[in-house]
Amino acid sequence: MTVVDLTGALSEDRSPAVVLAPVAELPPRRTPVRTDLSTEELHPSLEDPALTSMNLLNEIANHYPDAVSFAAGRPYEEFWDVDDLPRYLARFTEHLRTDLGYSEERVRRTLFQYGRTKGIVHELVAANLELDEDIRVDPESIVVTVGCQEAMVLVLRALRSGPKDVLLAVSPTYVGLTGAARLVDMPVLPVASGAAGIDFDDLLDQVQGARAAGLRPRALYVMPDFANPSGVSMTEKTRRTLLQLAREEDFLLLEDNPYGLFHSGERVPTCKALDEQRRVVYLGSFAKTVLPGARVGYVVADQTVTGPDGSAGLLADELSKIKSMLTVNTPALAQAIVGGKLLEHGCSLVQANEGVREVYAANRARLADGLAARFGTGSPVTWNAPAGGFFVVVTVPFPADDALLTRSARDYGVLWTPMHHFYDVDGHGRNGTRSLRLSCSVLTPEQIDTGLDRLALFITDELARTRRGAEVR
Amino acid sequence: MTVVDLTGALSEDRSPAVVLAPVAELPPRRTPVRTDLSTEELHPSLEDPALTSMNLLNEIANHYPDAVSFAAGRPYEEFWDVDDLPRYLARFTEHLRTDLGYSEERVRRTLFQYGRTKGIVHELVAANLELDEDIRVDPESIVVTVGCQEAMVLVLRALRSGPKDVLLAVSPTYVGLTGAARLVDMPVLPVASGAAGIDFDDLLDQVQGARAAGLRPRALYVMPDFANPSGVSMTEKTRRTLLQLAREEDFLLLEDNPYGLFHSGERVPTCKALDEQRRVVYLGSFAKTVLPGARVGYVVADQTVTGPDGSAGLLADELSKIKSMLTVNTPALAQAIVGGKLLEHGCSLVQANEGVREVYAANRARLADGLAARFGTGSPVTWNAPAGGFFVVVTVPFPADDALLTRSARDYGVLWTPMHHFYDVDGHGRNGTRSLRLSCSVLTPEQIDTGLDRLALFITDELARTRRGAEVR
């Protein structure tokens, strides 16, 4: 079943009991005796595109299961083995016994019982951050979360203290961030990305404009490495300037880094690695480097927080209080699986991901070469060439909206993600956006070629249609 | 390490890296170069007793590790075996292959990849509800959650559509519910419990009073079976009256049922089993019946919701949208463990929990007999005798506050939970509450006896102190 993955995270329904209804022929939902509730009585986020886009796109995708999907942002699956799971579990259990000297009773309790709110693999995560990212943090400043999504909710819930608090986000923005902000009623002010990954003039305009309007910009959300959806990365110079502006204008940076290990060229230090004044709250994910099904992510929040009595603690401990009322703790079993893999690889995931890194690099190259072969010089179709990650953005000379996606899937058998879904303008996509996101993380080379053939035919026909439309006018 | 478990869920820090500092001698937190944030800049819930009580009580508990703890509400651990985990995983995997006919690729994808937002064990949960609770629901109306805590957050986030929406809760109330309400800024109006588990006069006063104040009571939170913390249960007649009032006054019932299987006498049907008009949103947990470490709970939300276009869907699908931005999906690995145990027992957890049910019953009896032996007729000390669950409430003729708990732990070596933490009066406990919660879910008979000896000595001394104080006046 082909499924759109709008976010690279929020993903498909593939239960045997559930196949989402196709867009064109929604079956009548079983009619109730009477209506119990209406959407007007529910939180406004439930009618917000940030929460509904994915469902819509999944419905389109599920209606065309034979289409080649450049939409799915899921990680590559071929290196996974079900037999790894008990081995990871055993490895972590052995770690508790041997390295930590736990008694059998304590091992059992650690896996079965309620556990530490901030997590049980925080020491391993800290070791991983030092080895793979050159980030040195106190393990106590780490909160292990139910995927990076929960980490974003924790941070935004903490920072949204009242109606004045707003968030800044480089636009186009990961939909999961926008959705998390909706759940805590926190406005998101878009900041232009540009070729550098962020437009500093627009950033300052937004920050100062918000202040002038009596608002308090608390943080800027950025994905400096191979951003979802733009694929754009920031240079080290840009990152250093960003840190300086964060200090000068007094806001935090929320750095999200799910794709950093999947680079082709040299790696650039993360903002957190360059952070000398605790300006960066670092959002981490093991979804792409270990497995998504464990739903294990984390947040590094080493900022100090002073209480009314003058005592200073860690922001991580404040986030932990929120987590205790959100999910209590991250499932120990899921942490054990991730911990087991970390232990098997000496806490570094670079080598462990070498094979999949090469797959992604080869797929990106094949996608770029394939686009060049099909849209030569002089073509009005352009695209970027990210040096890592899952995503490439193609720009076309006509609006790439959901109706067009439906036509592309229905008549040409190829799926992609309309970029307008990633532009959150007053809770609506930027209409008329003329670009589409292509992901190649779960496709074979042959599927990439087939998909590009279909995409080329679709775009060529659409260009002709557009021209005819122009001539008629 | 003895640890207070205020909620029966929100639980202990037992990482080797972390031993919470004792209340009396908090070590100086590493002083920051400068303060990054202050609590005034963070969400008000972070200073709210609903989120801070547990930490405080854990600190007291951790300061007195040798004290006998009547505070820990964790499930009994002796029947757990680490070797069960891979077996449960294998059993669920076999189910995917054999019962559902999944290919190896699909099995792998189901366990490793992002998954269905509403969960992958919903059919098994529906079968379990029919077998063990006589609740018949469409599996599509079930959302599998990261513990029951996430289920509460999903429901309250959906129902808190604006400033008018308020929640009702039988008081004393499970702290996890109050905490979840804080995270979505939803006021909680307390409704008196009384001996019946709810005071209907007070309920009507609260509902009508709220309406008169321009508020909209959306739902009433109840734990009809062996409530945490009161231990009180509702009769079938009370439950039927409650359903009738919910219809007449147009609010939902949020029924939380973590302890239903741990009964001594006859079981009473749940409100959901008696619900004929979809008035009940049912909150389920596998924390006590399978294991807490999986963090798998669920919500049954079969209410219909009508959208702006007149189309009718399920409340479960609205909750799913929120979940997609909170945790994306419940870890497949954790669901697989719970699913495996359900499958091993034909989806019924009654027989599977017979051994632990007997342990809890014996512990409750020993606690009751022990109290009777130590506080005979004529004693000003009284207690209730719940026919199930983990908790007994002891009433004493003096305020049982946190200072007294500290003295009890320090001078007498016995821990309990001051009941005032469960009274949420304008965000503060009901001062001067003269009762304490005793839990016996993780104690041996010998520990119960020792703990009661210490408790009796402590209370006797405290009574003498109180009398002397009275004479002085």
Coordinates of N, CA, C and O in Angstrom, one line a residue, chain A residues 8-12 14-18 29-30 32 34-39 41-43 46-47 50 75 77 80-81 102 106 108-109 112-116 122-123 140 149-150 153 157-158 160-161 183 185 218 278-279 287-288 291-293 295 304-306 308 312-314 318 321 324-329 331-332, chain B residues 8-12 14-18 29-30 32 34-39 41-43 46-47 50 75 77 80-81 102 106 108-109 112-116 122-123 140 149-150 153 157-158 160-161 183 218 278-279 287-288 291-293 295 303-306 308 312-314 318 321 324-329 331-332:
Chain A
G8 N 7.5 12.7 7.3 CA 8.7 11.9 7.5 C 8.5 11.2 8.9 O 9.4 10.4 9.3
A9 N 7.4 11.5 9.5 CA 7.2 10.8 10.8 C 5.8 10.4 10.9 O 5.5 9.2 11.0
L10 N 4.9 11.3 10.8 CA 3.5 11.0 11.0 C 3.1 10.0 9.9 O 3.3 10.4 8.7
S11 N 2.6 8.9 10.2 CA 2.7 7.9 9.1 C 1.4 7.1 8.9 O 0.4 7.3 9.6
E12 N 1.6 6.0 8.2 CA 0.5 5.4 7.5 C -0.3 4.5 8.4 O 0.1 4.0 9.4
R14 N -1.8 1.0 8.4 CA -1.7 -0.2 7.6 C -2.2 -1.4 8.4 O -1.8 -2.5 8.2
S15 N -3.2 -1.1 9.3 CA -3.8 -2.2 10.0 C -4.7 -3.0 9.0 O -5.3 -2.4 8.1
P16 N -4.8 -4.3 9.2 CA -5.7 -5.1 8.3 C -7.1 -4.6 8.4 O -7.9 -4.7 7.5
A17 N -7.4 -4.1 9.6 CA -8.8 -3.7 9.8 C -9.1 -2.4 9.2 O -10.3 -2.0 9.0
V18 N -8.1 -1.7 8.8 CA -8.3 -0.3 8.4 C -7.7 0.0 7.1 O -6.5 0.0 7.0
R29 N -20.1 7.1 6.4 CA -19.8 6.7 7.7 C -21.1 6.2 8.4 O -22.1 6.8 8.1
R30 N -21.0 5.2 9.2 CA -22.2 4.6 9.8 C -23.0 5.8 10.5 O -22.4 6.5 11.4
P32 N -25.1 7.9 12.9 CA -25.4 7.7 14.3 C -26.9 7.8 14.6 O -27.7 8.5 13.8
R34 N -28.1 9.6 17.0 CA -28.1 11.0 17.0 C -26.6 11.5 17.1 O -25.7 10.6 17.4
T35 N -26.3 12.7 16.8 CA -25.0 13.2 16.9 C -24.6 13.5 18.4 O -25.3 14.2 19.1
D36 N -23.5 12.9 18.8 CA -23.1 13.1 20.2 C -22.4 14.4 20.4 O -22.5 15.1 21.4
L37 N -21.5 14.7 19.4 CA -20.7 15.9 19.5 C -20.6 16.6 18.1 O -20.9 16.0 17.1
S38 N -20.2 17.8 18.1 CA -19.8 18.5 16.8 C -18.4 19.0 16.9 O -18.0 19.3 18.0
T39 N -17.8 19.2 15.8 CA -16.4 19.7 15.8 C -16.3 21.0 16.5 O -15.3 21.4 17.0
E41 N -17.5 21.9 19.1 CA -17.4 21.7 20.5 C -16.0 21.2 20.9 O -15.7 21.0 22.1
L42 N -15.2 20.9 19.9 CA -13.8 20.3 20.2 C -12.7 21.4 19.9 O -13.0 22.4 19.3
H43 N -11.5 21.0 20.4 CA -10.4 22.0 20.2 C -10.2 22.4 18.8 O -10.2 21.5 17.9
L46 N -8.3 20.6 15.8 CA -8.9 19.4 15.1 C -9.4 19.8 13.7 O -9.5 18.9 12.8
E47 N -9.6 21.0 13.4 CA -10.0 21.5 12.1 C -8.9 22.2 11.4 O -9.1 22.7 10.3
A50 N -2.8 21.8 10.0 CA -1.7 21.2 10.5 C -2.0 19.8 11.0 O -1.1 18.9 11.0
P75 N 11.9 5.7 6.8 CA 13.2 5.2 6.6 C 13.3 3.8 5.8 O 12.3 3.1 5.7
E77 N 13.9 0.1 4.8 CA 13.5 -1.1 5.6 C 14.3 -2.3 5.5 O 14.3 -3.2 6.3
W80 N 16.5 -4.1 8.2 CA 15.8 -4.5 9.5 C 15.6 -6.0 9.6 O 15.3 -6.7 8.6
D81 N 15.7 -6.6 10.8 CA 15.5 -8.0 11.0 C 14.8 -8.2 12.3 O 15.2 -7.7 13.3
Y102 N 23.1 -4.4 38.3 CA 21.7 -4.5 38.9 C 21.5 -6.0 39.3 O 22.0 -6.9 38.6
R106 N 16.1 -6.1 40.3 CA 16.2 -4.7 39.8 C 16.1 -4.6 38.3 O 15.5 -3.7 37.7
R108 N 14.5 -6.8 36.4 CA 13.1 -7.1 36.1 C 12.3 -5.8 36.3 O 11.5 -5.4 35.5
R109 N 12.5 -5.2 37.5 CA 11.8 -4.0 37.8 C 12.0 -2.9 36.8 O 11.1 -2.2 36.4
F112 N 10.0 -3.9 33.7 CA 8.5 -4.1 33.8 C 7.8 -3.0 34.5 O 6.6 -2.8 34.2
Q113 N 8.4 -2.4 35.4 CA 7.7 -1.5 36.3 C 7.7 0.0 35.8 O 8.4 0.3 34.8
Y114 N 6.9 0.8 36.4 CA 7.0 2.3 36.1 C 8.5 2.7 36.3 O 9.2 2.1 37.2
G115 N 8.9 3.6 35.5 CA 10.4 3.9 35.6 C 10.6 5.4 35.7 O 9.7 6.3 35.9
R116 N 11.9 5.7 35.7 CA 12.4 7.1 35.8 C 11.8 8.0 34.7 O 11.8 7.6 33.5
H122 N 19.5 7.5 29.3 CA 20.1 8.8 29.2 C 21.6 8.8 29.1 O 22.2 9.6 28.4
E123 N 22.2 7.9 29.9 CA 23.7 7.8 29.8 C 24.2 7.4 28.5 O 25.2 7.9 27.9
E140 N 21.9 14.2 32.9 CA 20.7 14.7 33.7 C 19.9 15.8 32.9 O 18.8 16.1 33.2
Q149 N 8.5 13.8 18.6 CA 7.2 14.5 18.6 C 6.9 14.9 20.1 O 6.5 16.1 20.3
E150 N 7.0 14.0 21.0 CA 6.7 14.3 22.4 C 7.7 15.4 22.9 O 7.3 16.2 23.7
V153 N 6.4 18.7 22.0 CA 5.3 19.1 22.8 C 5.7 19.5 24.2 O 5.3 20.6 24.7
R157 N 5.0 23.2 25.4 CA 4.1 23.4 26.5 C 4.8 24.2 27.6 O 4.2 25.1 28.3
A158 N 6.1 24.0 27.8 CA 6.8 24.7 28.9 C 6.9 26.2 28.5 O 6.7 27.1 29.3
R160 N 5.1 28.0 26.3 CA 3.9 28.7 26.2 C 3.3 29.0 27.6 O 2.4 28.3 28.0
S161 N 3.8 30.1 28.2 CA 3.3 30.3 29.6 C 2.1 31.2 29.6 O 1.3 31.2 30.5
L183 N -1.4 22.2 19.6 CA -1.9 21.5 20.8 C -1.8 22.4 22.0 O -2.5 22.2 23.0
D185 N -1.8 25.7 21.8 CA -2.3 27.0 21.4 C -1.2 28.1 21.2 O -1.4 29.2 21.6
R218 N 9.7 33.2 22.0 CA 10.4 32.4 23.0 C 11.6 31.6 22.3 O 12.6 31.3 22.9
R278 N 24.2 27.7 26.2 CA 23.0 27.0 26.5 C 21.8 27.7 25.8 O 20.7 27.9 26.4
R279 N 22.0 28.2 24.6 CA 20.9 28.8 23.8 C 20.1 27.7 23.0 O 19.1 28.0 22.5
A287 N 14.5 7.5 15.3 CA 13.5 6.9 14.3 C 14.2 6.5 13.0 O 14.0 5.5 12.4
K288 N 15.2 7.4 12.6 CA 15.8 7.1 11.3 C 17.1 6.3 11.5 O 17.6 5.6 10.6
L291 N 15.2 2.6 14.8 CA 13.9 2.2 14.1 C 12.8 3.1 14.6 O 12.8 3.5 15.8
P292 N 11.9 3.4 13.7 CA 10.7 4.3 14.1 C 9.8 3.6 15.1 O 9.3 4.3 16.0
G293 N 9.6 2.3 15.0 CA 8.6 1.6 15.8 C 8.9 1.6 17.3 O 7.9 1.4 18.1
R295 N 9.6 4.3 18.8 CA 9.2 5.7 19.2 C 10.0 6.2 20.4 O 9.5 6.5 21.4
T304 N 19.3 26.4 32.6 CA 19.0 26.5 34.0 C 17.7 27.3 34.1 O 17.4 28.2 33.4
V305 N 16.9 26.9 35.2 CA 15.7 27.5 35.5 C 15.7 27.9 36.9 O 15.9 27.1 37.8
T306 N 15.4 29.2 37.2 CA 15.4 29.6 38.6 C 14.0 29.7 39.1 O 13.1 30.2 38.4
P308 N 10.9 30.4 42.2 CA 10.5 31.5 43.0 C 11.4 31.7 44.2 O 11.7 32.8 44.7
A312 N 18.1 27.0 41.6 CA 18.3 26.8 40.1 C 18.2 25.3 39.8 O 18.9 24.5 40.4
G313 N 17.5 25.0 38.8 CA 17.4 23.6 38.3 C 17.6 23.6 36.8 O 18.0 24.6 36.2
L314 N 17.4 22.4 36.2 CA 17.5 22.3 34.8 C 16.2 22.3 34.1 O 15.2 21.8 34.6
E318 N 12.1 20.5 34.5 CA 10.7 21.1 34.2 C 10.0 20.3 33.2 O 8.8 20.0 33.3
K321 N 8.5 17.2 34.5 CA 7.3 17.3 35.3 C 6.1 17.2 34.3 O 5.1 16.6 34.5
S324 N 5.6 13.7 33.1 CA 4.9 12.8 34.0 C 3.4 12.9 33.9 O 2.7 12.0 34.4
M325 N 2.9 14.0 33.3 CA 1.4 14.1 33.2 C 1.0 13.9 31.7 O -0.2 14.0 31.4
L326 N 2.0 13.6 30.8 CA 1.7 13.4 29.4 C 1.8 11.9 29.1 O 0.8 11.3 28.5
T327 N 2.9 11.2 29.4 CA 3.1 9.8 29.1 C 3.7 9.1 30.3 O 4.0 7.9 30.2
V328 N 3.9 9.7 31.4 CA 4.5 9.2 32.7 C 6.0 8.8 32.4 O 6.9 9.4 33.1
N329 N 6.3 7.9 31.6 CA 7.6 7.7 31.1 C 7.6 7.0 29.8 O 6.6 6.4 29.4
P331 N 8.2 4.1 27.3 CA 8.2 2.6 27.6 C 9.6 2.1 27.7 O 10.5 2.2 26.9
A332 N 9.9 1.4 28.9 CA 11.2 0.9 29.2 C 11.6 -0.1 28.1 O 12.7 -0.2 27.7
Chain B
G8 N -0.2 5.9 41.9 CA -0.4 4.5 41.4 C 0.1 4.4 40.0 O 0.2 3.3 39.4
A9 N 0.6 5.5 39.5 CA 1.1 5.4 38.1 C 2.4 6.2 38.0 O 3.5 5.7 37.8
L10 N 2.3 7.5 38.4 CA 3.5 8.4 38.2 C 4.5 7.9 39.2 O 4.2 7.8 40.4
S11 N 5.7 7.6 38.8 CA 6.4 6.7 39.6 C 7.9 7.1 39.8 O 8.4 8.1 39.3
E12 N 8.6 6.1 40.3 CA 9.9 6.4 40.9 C 11.0 6.7 40.0 O 11.1 6.1 38.9
R14 N 14.6 5.5 39.6 CA 15.5 4.5 40.2 C 16.7 4.3 39.3 O 17.3 3.3 39.2
S15 N 17.0 5.3 38.5 CA 18.2 5.2 37.6 C 19.5 5.2 38.5 O 19.5 5.9 39.5
P16 N 20.5 4.5 38.1 CA 21.7 4.5 38.9 C 22.3 5.9 39.0 O 22.9 6.3 39.9
A17 N 22.0 6.6 37.9 CA 22.6 8.0 37.9 C 21.9 9.0 38.8 O 22.4 10.0 39.1
V18 N 20.7 8.6 39.2 CA 19.9 9.6 39.8 C 19.3 9.1 41.1 O 18.6 8.1 41.1
R29 N 22.3 22.7 43.8 CA 22.3 22.5 42.4 C 23.5 23.2 41.7 O 23.8 24.4 42.2
R30 N 24.2 22.6 40.8 CA 25.3 23.3 40.1 C 24.9 24.7 39.7 O 24.0 24.9 38.9
P32 N 24.5 28.1 37.8 CA 24.8 28.4 36.4 C 25.6 29.7 36.3 O 25.7 30.5 37.2
R34 N 24.9 32.0 34.3 CA 23.8 33.0 34.5 C 22.5 32.2 34.4 O 22.5 31.1 33.9
T35 N 21.4 32.7 34.9 CA 20.2 32.0 34.8 C 19.6 32.2 33.4 O 19.5 33.3 32.9
D36 N 19.3 31.0 32.8 CA 18.7 31.1 31.4 C 17.2 31.4 31.4 O 16.8 32.1 30.5
L37 N 16.5 30.9 32.4 CA 15.1 31.0 32.4 C 14.6 31.1 33.8 O 15.4 30.8 34.8
S38 N 13.4 31.6 34.0 CA 12.8 31.6 35.4 C 11.5 30.9 35.2 O 10.8 30.9 34.2
T39 N 11.0 30.3 36.3 CA 9.7 29.6 36.3 C 8.6 30.5 35.9 O 7.6 30.1 35.3
E41 N 8.5 32.4 33.5 CA 8.5 32.4 32.0 C 7.9 31.1 31.5 O 7.8 30.9 30.3
L42 N 7.6 30.1 32.4 CA 7.2 28.8 31.9 C 5.7 28.6 32.3 O 5.1 29.3 33.1
H43 N 5.1 27.5 31.7 CA 3.7 27.3 31.9 C 3.4 27.2 33.4 O 4.1 26.5 34.1
L46 N 3.7 24.2 35.9 CA 5.0 23.7 36.4 C 5.2 24.1 37.9 O 6.0 23.5 38.6
E47 N 4.4 25.0 38.3 CA 4.5 25.4 39.8 C 3.2 24.9 40.5 O 3.0 25.2 41.7
A50 N -0.4 19.9 41.4 CA -0.8 18.7 40.7 C 0.5 18.1 40.0 O 0.6 16.9 39.8
P75 N 2.2 -2.0 40.9 CA 1.7 -3.4 41.0 C 2.8 -4.4 41.5 O 4.0 -4.1 41.5
E77 N 5.2 -7.5 41.9 CA 6.3 -7.8 40.9 C 6.7 -9.2 40.8 O 7.4 -9.6 39.8
W80 N 6.5 -11.5 37.6 CA 7.1 -11.1 36.4 C 8.4 -11.9 36.1 O 9.1 -12.2 37.0
D81 N 8.6 -12.1 34.8 CA 9.8 -12.9 34.4 C 10.3 -12.2 33.1 O 9.6 -12.1 32.1
Y102 N 0.1 -11.9 7.5 CA 1.1 -10.9 7.0 C 2.3 -11.6 6.4 O 2.7 -12.6 6.8
R106 N 5.8 -7.5 5.8 CA 4.8 -6.7 6.5 C 4.9 -6.8 8.0 O 4.7 -5.9 8.7
R108 N 7.7 -7.3 9.6 CA 8.9 -6.5 10.0 C 8.4 -5.0 10.0 O 8.8 -4.3 10.9
R109 N 7.7 -4.7 9.0 CA 7.3 -3.3 8.9 C 6.4 -2.9 10.0 O 6.5 -1.8 10.6
F112 N 8.7 -2.5 13.1 CA 9.9 -1.5 13.0 C 9.4 -0.1 12.6 O 10.0 0.8 13.0
Q113 N 8.5 -0.1 11.7 CA 8.2 1.2 11.0 C 7.2 2.0 11.8 O 6.5 1.5 12.7
Y114 N 7.0 3.3 11.4 CA 5.9 4.1 11.9 C 4.6 3.3 11.6 O 4.5 2.5 10.7
G115 N 3.6 3.4 12.5 CA 2.5 2.6 12.4 C 1.2 3.4 12.5 O 1.1 4.6 12.5
R116 N 0.1 2.6 12.5 CA -1.2 3.1 12.6 C -1.4 4.0 13.8 O -1.1 3.5 14.9
H122 N -5.8 -3.0 18.5 CA -7.1 -2.6 18.8 C -8.1 -3.7 18.7 O -9.1 -3.8 19.5
E123 N -7.9 -4.7 17.8 CA -8.8 -5.8 17.7 C -8.7 -6.7 18.9 O -9.7 -7.2 19.5
E140 N -12.6 0.1 15.8 CA -12.3 1.5 15.2 C -12.5 2.6 16.2 O -12.0 3.7 16.0
Q149 N -2.4 7.6 30.8 CA -2.2 9.0 31.0 C -2.4 9.8 29.7 O -3.0 10.8 29.6
E150 N -1.8 9.2 28.6 CA -1.9 9.9 27.3 C -3.4 9.9 26.9 O -3.9 10.9 26.3
V153 N -5.0 12.8 28.4 CA -4.6 14.1 27.8 C -5.4 14.3 26.4 O -5.9 15.4 26.1
R157 N -7.8 17.4 25.9 CA -7.4 18.3 24.8 C -8.5 18.5 23.8 O -8.8 19.6 23.4
A158 N -9.2 17.4 23.5 CA -10.3 17.5 22.5 C -11.5 18.3 23.1 O -12.0 19.2 22.5
R160 N -11.5 20.5 25.7 CA -11.2 21.9 26.1 C -11.1 22.7 24.8 O -10.0 23.0 24.3
S161 N -12.2 23.1 24.3 CA -12.2 23.9 23.0 C -12.0 25.4 23.2 O -11.7 26.1 22.3
L183 N -2.3 20.6 31.9 CA -1.6 20.7 30.7 C -2.4 21.4 29.6 O -1.8 22.0 28.6
R218 N -18.1 19.7 30.5 CA -18.0 18.8 29.3 C -18.1 17.3 29.8 O -18.6 16.5 29.0
R278 N -23.8 6.0 24.3 CA -22.5 6.5 24.1 C -22.2 7.7 25.0 O -21.7 8.7 24.5
R279 N -22.6 7.7 26.2 CA -22.3 8.7 27.2 C -20.9 8.6 27.8 O -20.4 9.5 28.4
A287 N -1.5 -1.4 32.7 CA -0.3 -1.2 33.6 C -0.4 -2.2 34.8 O 0.6 -2.8 35.2
K288 N -1.6 -2.5 35.3 CA -1.8 -3.4 36.4 C -2.1 -4.8 36.0 O -1.8 -5.7 36.8
L291 N 1.7 -5.2 32.4 CA 2.9 -4.6 33.0 C 3.0 -3.1 32.8 O 2.6 -2.7 31.7
P292 N 3.4 -2.3 33.7 CA 3.5 -0.9 33.6 C 4.5 -0.5 32.5 O 4.4 0.5 31.8
G293 N 5.6 -1.2 32.5 CA 6.8 -0.8 31.6 C 6.5 -0.7 30.2 O 7.2 0.0 29.4
R295 N 3.8 0.7 29.0 CA 3.1 2.0 28.9 C 2.1 1.8 27.8 O 2.0 2.6 26.8
Q303 N -18.2 7.9 20.6 CA -19.1 9.0 20.3 C -19.0 9.4 18.9 O -17.9 9.4 18.3
T304 N -20.1 9.8 18.3 CA -20.0 10.4 16.9 C -19.8 11.9 17.0 O -20.2 12.6 17.9
V305 N -19.0 12.3 16.0 CA -18.7 13.8 15.9 C -19.1 14.2 14.5 O -18.7 13.6 13.5
T306 N -19.9 15.3 14.4 CA -20.4 15.8 13.1 C -19.5 17.0 12.8 O -19.3 17.9 13.6
P308 N -18.2 20.2 10.1 CA -18.9 21.4 9.5 C -19.6 21.0 8.2 O -20.7 21.6 7.9
A312 N -20.4 12.6 9.6 CA -20.2 12.1 11.0 C -19.1 11.1 11.1 O -18.9 10.2 10.2
G313 N -18.2 11.3 12.0 CA -17.1 10.4 12.3 C -17.1 10.0 13.8 O -18.1 10.2 14.5
L314 N -16.1 9.3 14.2 CA -15.9 8.9 15.6 C -15.1 9.8 16.3 O -14.1 10.3 15.8
E318 N -11.0 11.8 16.0 CA -10.5 13.1 16.4 C -9.4 13.0 17.4 O -8.4 13.7 17.3
K321 N -6.2 12.3 15.6 CA -5.5 13.4 15.1 C -4.6 14.1 16.1 O -3.5 14.5 15.8
S324 N -1.6 12.1 16.8 CA -0.5 12.1 15.7 C 0.4 13.3 15.9 O 1.5 13.3 15.4
M325 N 0.0 14.3 16.7 CA 0.9 15.4 17.0 C 1.5 15.4 18.5 O 2.2 16.2 18.9
L326 N 1.1 14.3 19.2 CA 1.6 14.2 20.6 C 2.6 13.1 20.7 O 3.7 13.3 21.2
T327 N 2.3 11.9 20.2 CA 3.3 10.8 20.2 C 3.4 10.0 18.9 O 4.1 9.0 18.8
V328 N 2.7 10.5 17.8 CA 2.6 9.8 16.5 C 1.9 8.5 16.6 O 0.9 8.3 15.9
N329 N 2.5 7.5 17.3 CA 1.7 6.3 17.6 C 2.4 5.7 18.8 O 3.5 6.0 19.2
P331 N 4.4 3.0 20.7 CA 5.4 2.1 20.2 C 4.9 0.7 19.9 O 4.3 0.0 20.7
A332 N 5.1 0.3 18.6 CA 4.7 -1.0 18.2 C 5.2 -2.1 19.1 O 4.6 -3.1 19.4

